[in-house]
Amino acid sequence: MLGIRRSPNLMINFTMDASELTAGTALGIMLLITFAISIFAIVQRNHVTGGLVLLNWVLIADSIAVIVIGTYIWFSTLQERNHYFGVWQSTTPDVRIQIQEKFQCCGYFLQNDTVEFTGFCANKTFVDTLVNATDPDQFRCVRPITAFTDPMLNNIFSSTASWQSSFAYS
């Protein structure tokens, strides 16, 4: 919740919840501590290996943390549409209005599921005219929201997974 929550980025704040931000912060702190331990372990005299043993245990703990956090993020990408529908329902009307204005969409799945009737979605009559039988996602916020969140979460997961694999091959 440190830097990213304070930023005024509507979609990042919509995508990432407090637990994910806390996990990322904790992982970052763990990696910084690991870096400090590695410096300490390397500058020890040749016959002193206690620092390297400690470093190996810390790297194992880091790997476990990365696997747990990466798996959590990966699992959340499996049900993105349903997950963000819950986020959409639990967020404030002001945030829903901002998202509807940003993407020129009304409601999440349907024209009657938590549509905020203001701005682009001026009234129920206008929203009902947006229904497209050949493309049910058109003018619904589900498509632009998942189009934003999917690459973001995949990049986070891929970065986490690539960090872990870099230690597996070294």
Short mmCIF file of C-alpha atoms in Angstrom, two decimals:
data_model
loop_
_atom_site.label_atom_id
_atom_site.label_comp_id
_atom_site.label_asym_id
_atom_site.label_seq_id
_atom_site.Cartn_x
_atom_site.Cartn_y
_atom_site.Cartn_z
CA MET A 1 0.00 0.00 0.00
CA LEU A 2 2.97 2.29 0.02
CA GLY A 3 3.52 3.99 -3.34
CA ILE A 4 1.01 2.46 -5.69
CA ARG A 5 -2.08 3.12 -3.54
CA ARG A 6 -1.20 6.77 -3.17
CA SER A 7 -0.91 7.20 -6.89
CA PRO A 8 -4.01 8.60 -8.57
CA ASN A 9 -4.13 5.81 -11.17
CA LEU A 10 -7.74 4.67 -11.32
CA MET A 11 -7.17 1.30 -12.98
CA ILE A 12 -4.13 0.22 -10.96
CA ASN A 13 -6.03 1.00 -7.76
CA PHE A 14 -9.01 -0.95 -9.11
CA THR A 15 -6.84 -3.92 -10.12
CA MET A 16 -4.60 -4.36 -7.10
CA ASP A 17 -6.10 -4.91 -3.67
CA ALA A 18 -4.43 -4.25 -0.33
CA SER A 19 -3.35 -7.87 0.20
CA GLU A 20 -1.54 -8.00 -3.15
CA LEU A 21 0.20 -4.70 -2.45
CA THR A 22 1.19 -5.86 1.03
CA ALA A 23 2.53 -9.14 -0.38
CA GLY A 24 4.55 -7.25 -3.00
CA THR A 25 5.95 -4.90 -0.38
CA ALA A 26 6.85 -7.80 1.92
CA LEU A 27 8.53 -9.64 -0.95
CA GLY A 28 10.49 -6.52 -1.90
CA ILE A 29 11.68 -6.10 1.68
CA MET A 30 12.67 -9.78 1.81
CA LEU A 31 14.71 -9.39 -1.38
CA LEU A 32 16.46 -6.27 -0.06
CA ILE A 33 17.36 -8.12 3.15
CA THR A 34 18.62 -11.03 1.04
CA PHE A 35 20.81 -8.64 -0.92
CA ALA A 36 22.29 -7.25 2.30
CA ILE A 37 22.93 -10.76 3.61
CA SER A 38 24.60 -11.73 0.33
CA ILE A 39 27.03 -8.80 0.59
CA PHE A 40 27.82 -9.78 4.18
CA ALA A 41 28.24 -13.46 3.21
CA ILE A 42 30.58 -12.75 0.29
CA VAL A 43 32.96 -10.43 2.16
CA GLN A 44 33.62 -13.00 4.90
CA ARG A 45 36.99 -14.69 5.12
CA ASN A 46 37.42 -17.86 3.08
CA HIS A 47 37.23 -20.23 6.03
CA VAL A 48 34.05 -18.64 7.45
CA THR A 49 31.00 -20.10 5.70
CA GLY A 50 28.26 -19.21 8.19
CA GLY A 51 27.14 -16.24 6.10
CA LEU A 52 26.82 -18.38 2.97
CA VAL A 53 24.81 -20.99 4.87
CA LEU A 54 22.50 -18.25 6.13
CA LEU A 55 22.24 -16.85 2.60
CA ASN A 56 21.17 -20.26 1.25
CA TRP A 57 18.41 -20.54 3.86
CA VAL A 58 17.23 -17.02 3.11
CA LEU A 59 17.19 -17.80 -0.63
CA ILE A 60 15.06 -20.87 0.10
CA ALA A 61 12.65 -18.71 2.11
CA ASP A 62 12.59 -16.15 -0.71
CA SER A 63 11.82 -18.88 -3.25
CA ILE A 64 8.94 -20.18 -1.15
CA ALA A 65 7.54 -16.65 -0.78
CA VAL A 66 7.83 -16.05 -4.52
CA ILE A 67 6.08 -19.35 -5.29
CA VAL A 68 3.24 -18.57 -2.87
CA ILE A 69 2.73 -14.99 -4.10
CA GLY A 70 3.14 -15.99 -7.75
CA THR A 71 0.63 -18.82 -7.37
CA TYR A 72 -1.85 -16.47 -5.71
CA ILE A 73 -1.54 -13.99 -8.58
CA TRP A 74 -1.73 -16.75 -11.19
CA PHE A 75 -4.82 -18.22 -9.54
CA SER A 76 -6.54 -14.83 -9.58
CA THR A 77 -6.00 -14.62 -13.35
CA LEU A 78 -8.01 -17.81 -13.90
CA GLN A 79 -11.32 -16.20 -12.92
CA GLU A 80 -10.67 -12.55 -13.82
CA ARG A 81 -14.14 -11.74 -15.10
CA ASN A 82 -15.89 -13.06 -12.00
CA HIS A 83 -13.26 -11.69 -9.62
CA TYR A 84 -13.48 -8.16 -10.98
CA PHE A 85 -17.26 -8.33 -10.99
CA GLY A 86 -17.01 -8.69 -7.21
CA VAL A 87 -14.57 -5.79 -7.12
CA TRP A 88 -16.92 -3.77 -9.35
CA GLN A 89 -19.84 -4.45 -7.00
CA SER A 90 -17.88 -3.60 -3.86
CA THR A 91 -16.30 -0.39 -5.13
CA THR A 92 -17.82 3.04 -4.66
CA PRO A 93 -20.25 4.52 -7.18
CA ASP A 94 -17.72 7.30 -7.84
CA VAL A 95 -15.10 4.77 -9.00
CA ARG A 96 -17.67 2.99 -11.19
CA ILE A 97 -18.61 6.32 -12.76
CA GLN A 98 -14.96 7.12 -13.46
CA ILE A 99 -14.43 3.71 -15.09
CA GLN A 100 -17.61 4.06 -17.17
CA GLU A 101 -16.44 7.47 -18.36
CA LYS A 102 -12.91 6.27 -19.08
CA PHE A 103 -13.98 3.30 -21.20
CA GLN A 104 -17.36 4.61 -22.45
CA CYS A 105 -19.13 1.54 -21.05
CA CYS A 106 -22.17 0.90 -18.86
CA GLY A 107 -22.40 -1.77 -16.19
CA TYR A 108 -20.12 -4.74 -15.86
CA PHE A 109 -21.79 -7.77 -17.49
CA LEU A 110 -25.26 -6.44 -18.23
CA GLN A 111 -26.96 -3.10 -18.54
CA ASN A 112 -28.72 -3.67 -15.21
CA ASP A 113 -25.84 -4.82 -12.97
CA THR A 114 -24.70 -1.84 -10.96
CA VAL A 115 -24.80 0.75 -13.73
CA GLU A 116 -24.27 4.26 -12.49
CA PHE A 117 -26.69 6.45 -14.46
CA THR A 118 -24.65 9.59 -15.04
CA GLY A 119 -22.20 10.90 -17.63
CA PHE A 120 -21.83 8.46 -20.53
CA CYS A 121 -24.55 6.22 -19.09
CA ALA A 122 -26.97 9.11 -18.76
CA ASN A 123 -30.18 7.13 -18.19
CA LYS A 124 -31.71 3.67 -18.44
CA THR A 125 -33.20 4.37 -21.87
CA PHE A 126 -29.79 5.24 -23.32
CA VAL A 127 -28.16 2.22 -21.67
CA ASP A 128 -30.86 -0.11 -23.07
CA THR A 129 -30.10 1.15 -26.60
CA LEU A 130 -26.49 -0.04 -26.25
CA VAL A 131 -27.44 -3.73 -26.24
CA ASN A 132 -25.82 -5.51 -29.18
CA ALA A 133 -27.12 -9.03 -29.82
CA THR A 134 -24.06 -10.05 -31.85
CA ASP A 135 -21.52 -8.77 -29.29
CA PRO A 136 -22.83 -8.95 -25.72
CA ASP A 137 -19.61 -7.46 -24.28
CA GLN A 138 -19.83 -4.30 -26.39
CA PHE A 139 -20.40 -1.23 -24.20
CA ARG A 140 -20.00 -3.40 -21.09
CA CYS A 141 -17.11 -2.61 -18.76
CA VAL A 142 -16.05 -6.26 -18.44
CA ARG A 143 -14.07 -6.22 -21.70
CA PRO A 144 -11.98 -3.05 -21.12
CA ILE A 145 -11.39 -3.89 -17.45
CA THR A 146 -10.12 -7.39 -18.18
CA ALA A 147 -8.17 -6.08 -21.17
CA PHE A 148 -6.30 -3.85 -18.70
CA THR A 149 -5.99 -6.28 -15.78
CA ASP A 150 -4.95 -9.41 -17.72
CA PRO A 151 -1.65 -8.06 -19.11
CA MET A 152 -0.90 -6.30 -15.84
CA LEU A 153 -1.37 -9.45 -13.74
CA ASN A 154 0.45 -11.59 -16.31
CA ASN A 155 3.42 -9.22 -16.23
CA ILE A 156 3.48 -9.31 -12.43
CA PHE A 157 3.24 -13.12 -12.42
CA SER A 158 5.86 -13.47 -15.17
CA SER A 159 8.24 -11.13 -13.37
CA THR A 160 7.78 -13.08 -10.15
CA ALA A 161 8.22 -16.41 -11.92
CA SER A 162 11.28 -15.23 -13.84
CA TRP A 163 12.90 -14.00 -10.63
CA GLN A 164 12.43 -17.41 -9.09
CA SER A 165 13.70 -19.27 -12.15
CA SER A 166 16.83 -17.10 -12.26
CA PHE A 167 17.85 -18.58 -8.92
CA ALA A 168 16.98 -22.11 -10.03
CA TYR A 169 19.51 -21.99 -12.88
CA SER A 170 22.32 -20.19 -11.08
#
